[in-house]
Coordinates of C-alpha atoms in Angstrom, one line a residue:
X25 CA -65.3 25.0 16.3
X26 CA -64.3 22.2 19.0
X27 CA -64.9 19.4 16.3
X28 CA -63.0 21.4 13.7
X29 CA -59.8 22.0 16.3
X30 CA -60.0 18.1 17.6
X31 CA -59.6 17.0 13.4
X32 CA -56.4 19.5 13.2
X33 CA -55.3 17.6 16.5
X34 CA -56.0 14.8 15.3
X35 CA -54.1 15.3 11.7
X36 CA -50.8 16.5 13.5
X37 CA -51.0 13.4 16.0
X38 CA -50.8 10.9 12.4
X39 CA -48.0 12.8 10.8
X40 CA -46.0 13.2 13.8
X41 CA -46.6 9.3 13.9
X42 CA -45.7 8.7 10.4
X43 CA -42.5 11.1 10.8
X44 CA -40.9 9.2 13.7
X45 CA -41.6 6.0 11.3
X46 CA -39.9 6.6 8.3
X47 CA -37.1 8.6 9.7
X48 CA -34.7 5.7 11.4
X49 CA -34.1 7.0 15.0
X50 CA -30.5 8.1 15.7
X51 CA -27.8 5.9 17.2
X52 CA -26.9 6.4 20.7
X53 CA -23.4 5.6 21.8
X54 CA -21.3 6.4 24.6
X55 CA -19.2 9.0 24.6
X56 CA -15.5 9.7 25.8
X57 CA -12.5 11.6 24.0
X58 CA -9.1 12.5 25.0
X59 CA -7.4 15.5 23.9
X60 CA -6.4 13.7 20.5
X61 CA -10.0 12.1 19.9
X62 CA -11.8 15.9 20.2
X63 CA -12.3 15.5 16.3
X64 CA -15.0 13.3 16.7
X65 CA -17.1 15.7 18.9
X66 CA -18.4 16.7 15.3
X67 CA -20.1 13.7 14.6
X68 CA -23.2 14.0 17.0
X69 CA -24.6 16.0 19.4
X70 CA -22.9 15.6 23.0
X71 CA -25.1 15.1 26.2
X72 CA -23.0 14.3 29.3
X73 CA -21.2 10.5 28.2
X74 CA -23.4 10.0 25.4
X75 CA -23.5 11.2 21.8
X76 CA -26.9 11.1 19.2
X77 CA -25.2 10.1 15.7
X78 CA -25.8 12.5 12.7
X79 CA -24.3 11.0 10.0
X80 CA -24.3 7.2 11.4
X81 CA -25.7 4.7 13.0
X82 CA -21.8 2.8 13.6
X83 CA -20.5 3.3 17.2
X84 CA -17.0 3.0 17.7
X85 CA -14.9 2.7 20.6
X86 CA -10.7 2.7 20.9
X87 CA -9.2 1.2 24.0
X88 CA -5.4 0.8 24.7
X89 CA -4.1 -1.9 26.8
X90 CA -2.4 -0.7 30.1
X91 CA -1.3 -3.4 32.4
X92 CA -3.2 -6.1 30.3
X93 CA -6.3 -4.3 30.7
X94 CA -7.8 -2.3 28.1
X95 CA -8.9 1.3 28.8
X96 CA -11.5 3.2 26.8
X97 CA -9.4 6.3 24.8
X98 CA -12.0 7.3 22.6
X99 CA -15.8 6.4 22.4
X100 CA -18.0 8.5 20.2
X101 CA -19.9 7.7 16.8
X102 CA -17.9 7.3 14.2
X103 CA -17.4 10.0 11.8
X104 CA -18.2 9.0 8.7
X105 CA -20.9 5.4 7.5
X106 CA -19.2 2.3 7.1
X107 CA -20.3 -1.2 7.7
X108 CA -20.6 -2.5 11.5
X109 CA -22.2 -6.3 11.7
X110 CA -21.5 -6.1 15.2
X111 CA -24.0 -5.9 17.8
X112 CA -21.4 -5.7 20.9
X113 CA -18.4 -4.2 20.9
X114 CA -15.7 -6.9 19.3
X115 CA -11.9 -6.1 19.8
X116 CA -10.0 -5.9 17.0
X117 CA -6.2 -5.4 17.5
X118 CA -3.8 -3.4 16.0
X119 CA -1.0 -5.5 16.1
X120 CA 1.6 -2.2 15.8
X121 CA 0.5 -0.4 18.6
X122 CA -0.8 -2.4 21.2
X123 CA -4.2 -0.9 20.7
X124 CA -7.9 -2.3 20.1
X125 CA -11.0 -1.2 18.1
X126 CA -14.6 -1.8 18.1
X127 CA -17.3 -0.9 15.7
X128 CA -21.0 -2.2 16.4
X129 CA -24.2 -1.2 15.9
X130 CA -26.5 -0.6 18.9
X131 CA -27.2 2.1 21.3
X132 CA -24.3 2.6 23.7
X133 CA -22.7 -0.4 22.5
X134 CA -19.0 0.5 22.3
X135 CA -19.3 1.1 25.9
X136 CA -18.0 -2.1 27.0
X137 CA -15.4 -4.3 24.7
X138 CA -15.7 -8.1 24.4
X139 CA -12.0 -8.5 25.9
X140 CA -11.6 -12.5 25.2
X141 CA -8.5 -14.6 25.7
X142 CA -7.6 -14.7 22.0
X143 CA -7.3 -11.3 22.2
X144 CA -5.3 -11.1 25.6
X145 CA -3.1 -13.3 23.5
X146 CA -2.6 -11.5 20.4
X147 CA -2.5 -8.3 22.3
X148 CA 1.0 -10.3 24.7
X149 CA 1.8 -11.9 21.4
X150 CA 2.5 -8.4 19.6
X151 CA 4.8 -7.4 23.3
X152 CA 7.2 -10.3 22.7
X153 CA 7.5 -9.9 18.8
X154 CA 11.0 -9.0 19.0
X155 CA 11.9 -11.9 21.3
X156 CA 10.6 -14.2 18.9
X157 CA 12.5 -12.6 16.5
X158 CA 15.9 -13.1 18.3
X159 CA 14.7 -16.5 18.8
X160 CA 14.2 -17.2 15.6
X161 CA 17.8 -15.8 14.6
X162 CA 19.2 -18.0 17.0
X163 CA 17.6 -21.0 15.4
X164 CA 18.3 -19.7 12.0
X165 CA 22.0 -19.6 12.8
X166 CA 21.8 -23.4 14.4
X167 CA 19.8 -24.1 11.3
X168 CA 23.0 -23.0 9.1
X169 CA 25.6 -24.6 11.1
X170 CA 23.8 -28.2 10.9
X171 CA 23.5 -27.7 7.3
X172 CA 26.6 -27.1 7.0
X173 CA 27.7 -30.1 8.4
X174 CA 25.8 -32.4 6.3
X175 CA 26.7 -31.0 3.6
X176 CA 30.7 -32.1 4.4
X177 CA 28.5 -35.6 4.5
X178 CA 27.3 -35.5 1.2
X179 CA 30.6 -34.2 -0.2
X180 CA 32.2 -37.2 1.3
X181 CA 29.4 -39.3 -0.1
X182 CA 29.8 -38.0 -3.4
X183 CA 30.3 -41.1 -5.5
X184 CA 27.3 -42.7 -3.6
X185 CA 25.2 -40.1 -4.9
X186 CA 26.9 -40.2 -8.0
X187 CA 26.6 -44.0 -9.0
X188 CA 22.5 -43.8 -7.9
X189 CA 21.9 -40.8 -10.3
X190 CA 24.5 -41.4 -12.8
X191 CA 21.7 -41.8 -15.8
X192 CA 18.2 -39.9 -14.4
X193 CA 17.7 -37.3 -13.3
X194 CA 16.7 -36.9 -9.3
X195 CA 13.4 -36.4 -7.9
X196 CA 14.3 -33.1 -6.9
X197 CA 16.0 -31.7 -10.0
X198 CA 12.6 -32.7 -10.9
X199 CA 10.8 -30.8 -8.7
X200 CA 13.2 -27.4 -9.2
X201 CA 12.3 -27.5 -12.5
X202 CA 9.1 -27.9 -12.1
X203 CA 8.6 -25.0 -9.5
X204 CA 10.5 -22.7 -12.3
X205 CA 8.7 -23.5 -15.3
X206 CA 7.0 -19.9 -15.2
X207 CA 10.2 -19.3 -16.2
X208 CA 11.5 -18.7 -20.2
X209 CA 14.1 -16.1 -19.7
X210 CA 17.9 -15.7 -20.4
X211 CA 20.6 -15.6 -17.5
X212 CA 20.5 -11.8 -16.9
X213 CA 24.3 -11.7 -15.2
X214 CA 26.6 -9.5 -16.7
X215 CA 30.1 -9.3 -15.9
X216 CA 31.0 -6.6 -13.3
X217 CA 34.4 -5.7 -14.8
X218 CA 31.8 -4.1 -17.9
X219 CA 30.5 -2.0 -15.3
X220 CA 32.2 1.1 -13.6
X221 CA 30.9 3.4 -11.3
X222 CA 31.1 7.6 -11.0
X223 CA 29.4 9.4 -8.6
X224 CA 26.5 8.3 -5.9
X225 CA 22.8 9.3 -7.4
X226 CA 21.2 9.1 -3.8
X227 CA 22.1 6.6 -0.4
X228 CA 18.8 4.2 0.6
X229 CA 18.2 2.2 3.7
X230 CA 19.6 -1.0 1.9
X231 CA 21.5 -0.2 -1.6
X232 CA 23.7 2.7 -2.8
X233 CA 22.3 4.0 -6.4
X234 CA 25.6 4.7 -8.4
X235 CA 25.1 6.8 -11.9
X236 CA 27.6 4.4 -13.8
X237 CA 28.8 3.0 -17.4
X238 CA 28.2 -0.5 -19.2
X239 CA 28.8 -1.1 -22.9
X240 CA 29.8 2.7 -23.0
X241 CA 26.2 3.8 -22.3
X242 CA 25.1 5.4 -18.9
X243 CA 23.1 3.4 -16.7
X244 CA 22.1 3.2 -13.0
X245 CA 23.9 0.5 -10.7
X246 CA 22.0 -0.2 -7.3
X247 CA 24.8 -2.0 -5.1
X248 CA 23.8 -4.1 -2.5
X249 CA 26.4 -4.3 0.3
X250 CA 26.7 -8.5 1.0
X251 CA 24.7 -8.2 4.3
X252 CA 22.1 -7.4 1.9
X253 CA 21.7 -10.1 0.0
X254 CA 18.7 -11.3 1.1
X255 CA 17.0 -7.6 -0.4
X256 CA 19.1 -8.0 -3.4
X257 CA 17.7 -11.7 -4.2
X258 CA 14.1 -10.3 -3.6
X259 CA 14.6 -7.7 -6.3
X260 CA 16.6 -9.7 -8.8
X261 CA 13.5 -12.0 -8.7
X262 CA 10.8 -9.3 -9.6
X263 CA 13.0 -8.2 -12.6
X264 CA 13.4 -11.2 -14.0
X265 CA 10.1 -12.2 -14.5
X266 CA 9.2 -13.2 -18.1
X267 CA 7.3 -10.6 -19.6
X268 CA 8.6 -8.0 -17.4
X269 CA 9.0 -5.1 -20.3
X270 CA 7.0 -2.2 -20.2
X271 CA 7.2 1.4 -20.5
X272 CA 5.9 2.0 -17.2
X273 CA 8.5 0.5 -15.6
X274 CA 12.2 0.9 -15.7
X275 CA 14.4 -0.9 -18.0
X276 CA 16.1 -4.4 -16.2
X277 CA 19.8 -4.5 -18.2
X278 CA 21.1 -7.6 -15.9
X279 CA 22.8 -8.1 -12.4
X280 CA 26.0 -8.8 -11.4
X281 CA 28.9 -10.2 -8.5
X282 CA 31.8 -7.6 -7.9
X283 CA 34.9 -10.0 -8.3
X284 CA 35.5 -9.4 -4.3
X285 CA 32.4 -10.8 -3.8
X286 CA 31.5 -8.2 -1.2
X287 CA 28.6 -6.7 -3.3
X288 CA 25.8 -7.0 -5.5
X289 CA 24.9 -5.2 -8.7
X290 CA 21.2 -4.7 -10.3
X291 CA 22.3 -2.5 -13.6
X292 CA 19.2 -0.7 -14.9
X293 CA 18.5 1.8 -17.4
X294 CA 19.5 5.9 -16.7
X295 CA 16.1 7.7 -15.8
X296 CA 17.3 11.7 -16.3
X297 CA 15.3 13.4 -14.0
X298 CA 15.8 10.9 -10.9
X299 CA 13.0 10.4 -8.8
X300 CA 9.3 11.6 -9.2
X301 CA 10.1 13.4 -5.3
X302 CA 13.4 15.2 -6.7
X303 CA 12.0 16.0 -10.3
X304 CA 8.6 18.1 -8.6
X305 CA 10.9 20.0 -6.4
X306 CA 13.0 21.3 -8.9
X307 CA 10.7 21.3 -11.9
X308 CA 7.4 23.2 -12.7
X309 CA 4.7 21.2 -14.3
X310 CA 1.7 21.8 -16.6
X311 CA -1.6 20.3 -16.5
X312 CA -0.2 18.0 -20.1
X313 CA 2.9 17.2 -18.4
X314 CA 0.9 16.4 -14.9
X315 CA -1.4 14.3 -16.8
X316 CA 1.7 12.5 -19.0
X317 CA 3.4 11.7 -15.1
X318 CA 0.4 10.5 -13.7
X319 CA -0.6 8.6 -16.8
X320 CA 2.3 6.7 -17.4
X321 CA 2.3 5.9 -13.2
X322 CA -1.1 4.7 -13.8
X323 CA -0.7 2.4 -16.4
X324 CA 3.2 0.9 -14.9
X325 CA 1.1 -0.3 -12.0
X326 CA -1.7 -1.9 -13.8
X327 CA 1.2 -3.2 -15.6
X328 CA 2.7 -4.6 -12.6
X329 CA -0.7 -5.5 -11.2
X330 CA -2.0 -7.8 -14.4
X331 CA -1.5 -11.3 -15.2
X332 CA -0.3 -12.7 -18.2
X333 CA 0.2 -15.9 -20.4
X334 CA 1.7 -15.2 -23.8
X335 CA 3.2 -18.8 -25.4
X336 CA 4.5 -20.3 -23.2
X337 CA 5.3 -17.4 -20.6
X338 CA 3.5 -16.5 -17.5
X339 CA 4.1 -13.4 -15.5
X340 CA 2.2 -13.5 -12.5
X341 CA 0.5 -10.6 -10.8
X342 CA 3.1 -8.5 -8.4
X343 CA 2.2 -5.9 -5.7
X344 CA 4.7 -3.4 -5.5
X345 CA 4.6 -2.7 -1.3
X346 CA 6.3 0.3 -1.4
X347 CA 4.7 2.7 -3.8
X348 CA 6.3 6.7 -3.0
X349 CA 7.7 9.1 -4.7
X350 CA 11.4 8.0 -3.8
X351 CA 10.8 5.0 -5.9
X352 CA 9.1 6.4 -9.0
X353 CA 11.8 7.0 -12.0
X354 CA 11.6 10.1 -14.6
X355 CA 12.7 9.6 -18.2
X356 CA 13.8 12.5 -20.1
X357 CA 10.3 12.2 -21.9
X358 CA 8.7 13.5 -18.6
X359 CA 6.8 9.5 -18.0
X360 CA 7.5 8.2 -15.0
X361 CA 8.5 4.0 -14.4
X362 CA 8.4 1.7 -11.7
X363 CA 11.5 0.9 -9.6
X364 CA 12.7 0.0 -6.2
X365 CA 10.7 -3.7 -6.2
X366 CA 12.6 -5.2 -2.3
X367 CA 9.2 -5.2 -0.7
X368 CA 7.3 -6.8 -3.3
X369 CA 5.3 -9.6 -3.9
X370 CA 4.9 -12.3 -6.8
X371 CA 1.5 -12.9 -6.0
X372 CA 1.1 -16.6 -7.4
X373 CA -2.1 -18.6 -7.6
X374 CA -0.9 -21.9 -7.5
X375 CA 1.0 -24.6 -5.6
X376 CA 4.5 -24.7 -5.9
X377 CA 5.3 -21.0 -6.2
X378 CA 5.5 -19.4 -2.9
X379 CA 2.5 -16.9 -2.2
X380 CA 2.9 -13.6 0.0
X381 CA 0.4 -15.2 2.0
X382 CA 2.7 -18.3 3.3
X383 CA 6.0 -15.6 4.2
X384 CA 4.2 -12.5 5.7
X385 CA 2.3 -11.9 8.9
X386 CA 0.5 -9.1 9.7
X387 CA 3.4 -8.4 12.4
X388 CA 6.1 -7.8 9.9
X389 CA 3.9 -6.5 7.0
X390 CA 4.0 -3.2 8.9
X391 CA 7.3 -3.2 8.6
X392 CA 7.0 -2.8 4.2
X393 CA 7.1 0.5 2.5
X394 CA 7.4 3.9 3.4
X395 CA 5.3 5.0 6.0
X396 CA 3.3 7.9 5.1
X397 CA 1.8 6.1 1.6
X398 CA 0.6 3.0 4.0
X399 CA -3.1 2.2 3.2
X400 CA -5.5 2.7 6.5
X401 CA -5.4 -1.2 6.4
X402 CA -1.3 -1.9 6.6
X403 CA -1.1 0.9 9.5
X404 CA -3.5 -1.0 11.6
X405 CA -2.3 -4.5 10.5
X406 CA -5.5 -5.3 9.7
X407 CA -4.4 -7.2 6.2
X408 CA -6.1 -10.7 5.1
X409 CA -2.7 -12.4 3.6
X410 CA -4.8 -14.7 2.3
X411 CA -6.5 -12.6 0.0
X412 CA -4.0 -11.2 -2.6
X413 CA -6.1 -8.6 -4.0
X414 CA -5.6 -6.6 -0.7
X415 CA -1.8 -6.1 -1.3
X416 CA -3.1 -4.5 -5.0
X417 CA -5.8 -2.1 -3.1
X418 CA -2.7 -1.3 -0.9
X419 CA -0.6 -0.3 -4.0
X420 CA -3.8 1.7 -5.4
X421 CA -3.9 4.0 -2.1
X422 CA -0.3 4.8 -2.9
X423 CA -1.0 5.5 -6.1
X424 CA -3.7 8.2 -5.3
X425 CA -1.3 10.1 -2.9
X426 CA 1.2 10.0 -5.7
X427 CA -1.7 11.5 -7.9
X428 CA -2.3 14.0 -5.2
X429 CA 1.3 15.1 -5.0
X430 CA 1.6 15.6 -8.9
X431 CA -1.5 17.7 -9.0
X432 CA -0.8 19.9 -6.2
X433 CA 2.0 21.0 -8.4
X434 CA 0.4 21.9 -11.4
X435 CA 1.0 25.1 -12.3
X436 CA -2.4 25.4 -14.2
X437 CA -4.0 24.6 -10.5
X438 CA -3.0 27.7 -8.6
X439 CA -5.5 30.0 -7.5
X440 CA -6.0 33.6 -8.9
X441 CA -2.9 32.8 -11.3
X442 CA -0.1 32.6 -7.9
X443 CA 2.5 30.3 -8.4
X444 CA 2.3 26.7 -7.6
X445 CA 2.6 26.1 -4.5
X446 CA 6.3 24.4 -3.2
X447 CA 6.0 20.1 -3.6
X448 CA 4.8 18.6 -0.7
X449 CA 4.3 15.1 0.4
X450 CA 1.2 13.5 1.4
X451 CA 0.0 14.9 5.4
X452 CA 3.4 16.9 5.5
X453 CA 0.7 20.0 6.0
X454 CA -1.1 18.3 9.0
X455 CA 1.8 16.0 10.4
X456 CA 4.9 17.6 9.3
X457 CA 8.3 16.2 7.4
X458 CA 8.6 13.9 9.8
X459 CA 5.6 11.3 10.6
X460 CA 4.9 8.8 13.6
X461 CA 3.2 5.5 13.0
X462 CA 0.2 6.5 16.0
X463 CA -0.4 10.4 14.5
X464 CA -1.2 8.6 10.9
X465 CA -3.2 5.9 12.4
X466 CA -5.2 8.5 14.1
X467 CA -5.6 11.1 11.3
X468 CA -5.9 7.8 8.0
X469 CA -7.7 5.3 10.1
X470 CA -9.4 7.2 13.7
X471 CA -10.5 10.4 11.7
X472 CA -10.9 8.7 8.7
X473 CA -8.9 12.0 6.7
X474 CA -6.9 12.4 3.4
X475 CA -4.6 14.7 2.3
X476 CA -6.5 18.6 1.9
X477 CA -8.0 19.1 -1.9
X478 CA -8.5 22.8 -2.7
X479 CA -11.8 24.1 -2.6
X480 CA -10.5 26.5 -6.2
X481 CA -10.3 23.0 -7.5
X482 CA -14.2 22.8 -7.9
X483 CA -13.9 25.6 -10.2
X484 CA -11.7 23.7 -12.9
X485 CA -13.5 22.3 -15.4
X486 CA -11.2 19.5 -14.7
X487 CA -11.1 19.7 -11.0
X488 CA -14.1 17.5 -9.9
X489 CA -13.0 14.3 -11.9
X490 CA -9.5 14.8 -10.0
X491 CA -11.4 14.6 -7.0
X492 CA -13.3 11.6 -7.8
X493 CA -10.4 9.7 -8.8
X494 CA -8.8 10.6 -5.7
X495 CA -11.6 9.5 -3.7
X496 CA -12.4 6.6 -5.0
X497 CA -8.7 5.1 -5.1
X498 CA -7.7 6.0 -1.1
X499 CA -11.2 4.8 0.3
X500 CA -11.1 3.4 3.6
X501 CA -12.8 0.4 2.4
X502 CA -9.8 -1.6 0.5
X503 CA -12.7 -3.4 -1.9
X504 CA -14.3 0.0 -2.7
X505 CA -10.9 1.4 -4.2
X506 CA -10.5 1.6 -7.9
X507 CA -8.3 -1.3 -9.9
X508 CA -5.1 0.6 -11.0
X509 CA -6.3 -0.4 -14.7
X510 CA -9.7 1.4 -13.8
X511 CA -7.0 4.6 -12.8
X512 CA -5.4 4.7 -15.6
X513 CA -8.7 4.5 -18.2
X514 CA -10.2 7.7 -16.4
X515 CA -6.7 9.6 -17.0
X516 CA -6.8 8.1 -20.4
X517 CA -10.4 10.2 -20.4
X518 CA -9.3 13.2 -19.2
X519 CA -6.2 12.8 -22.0
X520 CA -9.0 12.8 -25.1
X521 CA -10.8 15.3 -23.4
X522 CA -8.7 18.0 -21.7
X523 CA -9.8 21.0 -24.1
X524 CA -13.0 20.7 -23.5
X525 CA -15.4 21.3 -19.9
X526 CA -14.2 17.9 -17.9
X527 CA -17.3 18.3 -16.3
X528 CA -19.5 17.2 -18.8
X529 CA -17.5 13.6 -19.1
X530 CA -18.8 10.5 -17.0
X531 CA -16.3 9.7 -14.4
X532 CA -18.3 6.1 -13.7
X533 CA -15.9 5.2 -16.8
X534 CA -14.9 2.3 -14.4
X535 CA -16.5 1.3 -11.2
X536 CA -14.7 -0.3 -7.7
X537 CA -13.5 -3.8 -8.0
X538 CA -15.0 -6.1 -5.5

C-alpha cells in the first residue's frame, strides 16, 4: 500500500515537472496606471506594482517628460502580442506629444527607461519645433530677397548670357529636362474666362469648391486663394501625372490663373452626390450599393498606389496622405473616386525626382490628413520616411475605416430588421465629433482599439469576411496590413459570391505584404 501510494507520488511529481516545462512561464512586469491607463488592468493579474501577463510576454511602459525628466504614466503588460526585441526598456518618442514608450521583454523590465542623451534631445528638439519654424521663415524670406537681387543681375547681364548660349542649349535646361522626362503629357491650363462659377459646394481649410460651368458642361472648380499656392502646385502636380485616368479617381479637366491673378483654379469633373461623408448621411444604402462604394474605393487606391510604364510613360506610385470621407467623390453611378490629393506624395524610386523621404520629417508628417483616419504609426510619429511602402500601409488604414463607415450603413446590416443606424465616423461613438490628438493615441496606439464591429455581424453569411478585411487592413503592425490591390480582390470575391453563404469562401485570397 506504501509502495503503491509513493509510485502515484512519484507520477504526479514528473507531470507537474513536465507541465511547468512546456508551458512558457508568465511575464512579470511592473505595474502602474493612471486613471486613463485602467484599461490595461485586463491584461494580467494585479499583485501590488506588478502584473503576471495572460496574453503576452511584451511589457510596456509609457512615461511623459515633466521638467526634462520622464515620469512613469502607465506600466502594465501590454494588451495584446506584438514583437519586443528589447531586453531593457528603450525610449522611443512620440515626437507630437512630448511622450516616450518602451516595449521589452523581461520580467519587470519596463520599470526603468533607458533615458539617453539622444533622447533628451529629440524629446527638447520636439519643444522648440515652432521656433525653428519661425526661423526657417525668416531665412526663407532673406532667401527671397537675395534672389531677387541677382536676378536684376542676370537681367542686366542678359546679352552675356545670351552670346554664351546663343546655339546650345545650357547645362541646366539639360538637367530640367531630364528631371521631367516622366513626363508625356499636354499643358492642362485652360483659360479662366471659359470658366464661371455658381454657388459654393462646401468651404475646406485651403480651397473653396465652386459647382461651376466650362465648355457649357457642369464641373467642379477648387479655387485656391494666392496665399495658397504652394497647396495648389502640390495638387496640380498629382493630376498631371501621365497615366493618371482611371475610374477610381475623379476626372482632371485642366487648371487655370483668374486674369487678377489673385487665385488658382483646378477644374475637375461634377461628382453628383458630393462627398462619400455627405452622400451616407442623406442616403440609405444596400449591401450591392455598399459593396459598389467600397469596391470602386478599393480599386482607386490600388490605382493610385501602382506603378506603371506604358511606352514611353511612367506614373509613379502616389500615397494619398489624407484618405476620409470628406475627400472621397460620388458619381451618379453610386462609385466613389479619389480627390483632394495636397497632402500627397509622388513616391519616386530614383534620383532626380524628389522622394517624400528628402521633404518630410516625422515632425511635420503629423501635421497631413485628417486626424481621426491617422494610422497608429502617423499619430505617434513613428514613420520610417525612408521606407515608401509605410506612407501606402498608412493609406490602407484609412481605407479600412472608410470600409467600416460604409458598412455600418447598410441597411441589410441592421439587427432584427431596425433601421440602419444614423452615419457615423470612425471613434465618433467612443471619442465624440470632436477628437484630440492624445485620446486617439491612447485608444489606436496605448489600447491598441478600432472602431466597434457588431457582434449580429457574425450572423451574416457575409459578416465574418467583413471582419477579416477590416482586421487585416487597420493592424497595428503597418507590414501586416493588406496591399490596397489585396482589398480590392477580396471585395471583388464577395462581388461573384454575394448570393451564396460568404462563409464558405477563402478570405486568404490575398495575404499581408511584407
Amino acid at each position: 500500500m506504501i509502495l503503491q501510494q509513493l509510485l502515484t507520488l512519484a507520477v504526479e511529481c514528473i507531470l507537474i515537472s513536465v507541465s511547468s516545462q512546456s508551458s512558457p512561464q508568465q511575464r512579470r512586469c511592473a505595474y502602474h496606471v493612471t486613471d486613463k491607463g485602467d484599461v490595461y488592468t485586463t491584461a494580467g493579474n494585479v499583485s501590488g506594482s506588478v502584473q503576471l501577463c495572460k496574453n503576452t510576454q511584451c511589457c510596456v511602459g509609457y512615461y511623459v517628460v515633466i521638467d526634462g525628466r520622464p515620469k512613469a504614466d502607465v506600466l502594465a503588460c501590454d494588451k495584446v502580442e506584438k514583437r519586443c526585441t528589447d531586453t531593457t526598456c528603450k525610449a522611443q518618442v512620440f515626437r507630437n506629444v512630448r511622450t516616450f514608450k518602451c516595449v521589452c521583454n523581461t520580467d519587470l523590465c519596463n520599470s526603468n527607461i533607458t533615458w539617453s542623451q539622444n533622447a533628451r534631445d529629440e524629446s527638447q528638439h520636439a519643444s522648440s519645433y515652432y521656433k525653428d519654424e519661425t526661423m526657417t521663415t525668416a531665412l526663407i524670406s532673406i532667401g527671397i530677397l537675395l534672389a531677387l537681387g541677382l536676378l536684376i543681375v542676370a537681367i542686366q547681364s542678359r546679352n552675356f548670357f545670351t552670346v554664351k548660349n546663343k546655339n546650345s542649349r545650357s547645362l541646366d535646361t539639360y538637367d530640367f529636362s531630364l528631371l521631367r522626362s516622366h513626363r508625356k503629357k499636354e499643358p492642362s491650363d485652360i483659360d479662366a474666362t471659359d470658366v464661371e462659377l455658381q454657388q459654393v459646394l462646401c468651404r475646406g481649410n485651403f480651397a473653396t469648391v465652386w459647382l461651376g460651368t466650362h465648355q457649357e458642361s457642369r464641373v467642379a472648380v477648387k479655387v485656391f486663394p494666392a496665399s495658397c499656392k504652394r497647396k495648389f502646385t502640390a495638387e496640380k502636380e498629382i493630376y498631371e501625372l501621365p497615366l493618371m485616368r482611371h475610374g477610381g479617381i475623379v476626372h482632371f479637366l485642366g487648371t487655370a490663373r483668374k486674369p487678377c491673378g489673385d487665385s488658382w483654379l483646378i477644374v475637375l469633373q461634377l461628382a453628383e452626390n458630393g462627398s462619400l461623408r455627405t452622400f451616407l448621411r442623406e442616403n440609405s444604402v444596400d449591401w450591392t450599393s455598399s459593396l459598389k462604394l467600397c469596391l470602386s474605393l478599393s480599386q482607386g487606391l490600388a490605382y493610385l498606389h501602382s506603378d506603371l510604364h506604358r511606352h514611353d510613360a511612367h506614373k509613379p506610385p502616389v500615397a494619398h496622405g489624407d484618405l476620409s470621407s470628406s475627400n472621397v467623390l460620388v458619381r451618379a453611378d453610386g462609385a466613389c473616386v479619389l480627390c483632394d490629393f495636397g497632402c500627397s506624395a509622388i513616391l519616386h524610386s530614383f534620383s532626380g525626382c524628389h522622394r517624400q523621404s528628402d521633404t518630410t520629417s516625422p515632425l511635420n508628417l503629423i501635421q497631413w490628413g485628417t486626424l481621426r483616419y491617422m494610422s497608429p504609426e502617423l499619430l505617434e510619429g513613428s514613420v520610417d520616411l525612408h521606407n515608401k511602402w509605410y506612407l501606402m500601409h498608412a493609406d490602407v488604414y484609412s481605407l479600412a475605416l472608410l470600409l467600416w463607415e460604409i458598412w455600418m450603413c447598410c441597411s441589410d446590416f441592421s439587427h432584427g430588421g431596425d433601421a440602419p443606424p444614423r452615419h457615423q465616423l470612425p471613434y465618433e461613438s467612443e471619442l465624440g465629433a470632436n477628437v484630440s490628438i492624445e485620446s486617439l493615441i491612447l485608444r489606436v496606439c496605448h489600447m491598441g482599439m478600432r472602431p466597434y464591429i457588431p457582434q449580429h455581424w457574425e450572423a451574416l453569411s457575409q459578416g465574418s469576411a467583413l471582419e477579416e478585411i477590416l482586421t487585416d487592413s487597420w493592424d497595428s503592425e503597418p507590414d501586416a496590413r493588406l496591399s490596397a490591390q489585396c482589398v480590392a480582390d477580396r471585395l471583388v470575391s464577395l462581388q461573384s459570391y454575394h448570393n451564396v453563404p460568404v462563409k464558405h469562401l477563402k478570405a486568404s485570397i490575398c495575404v499581408a505584404t511584407a
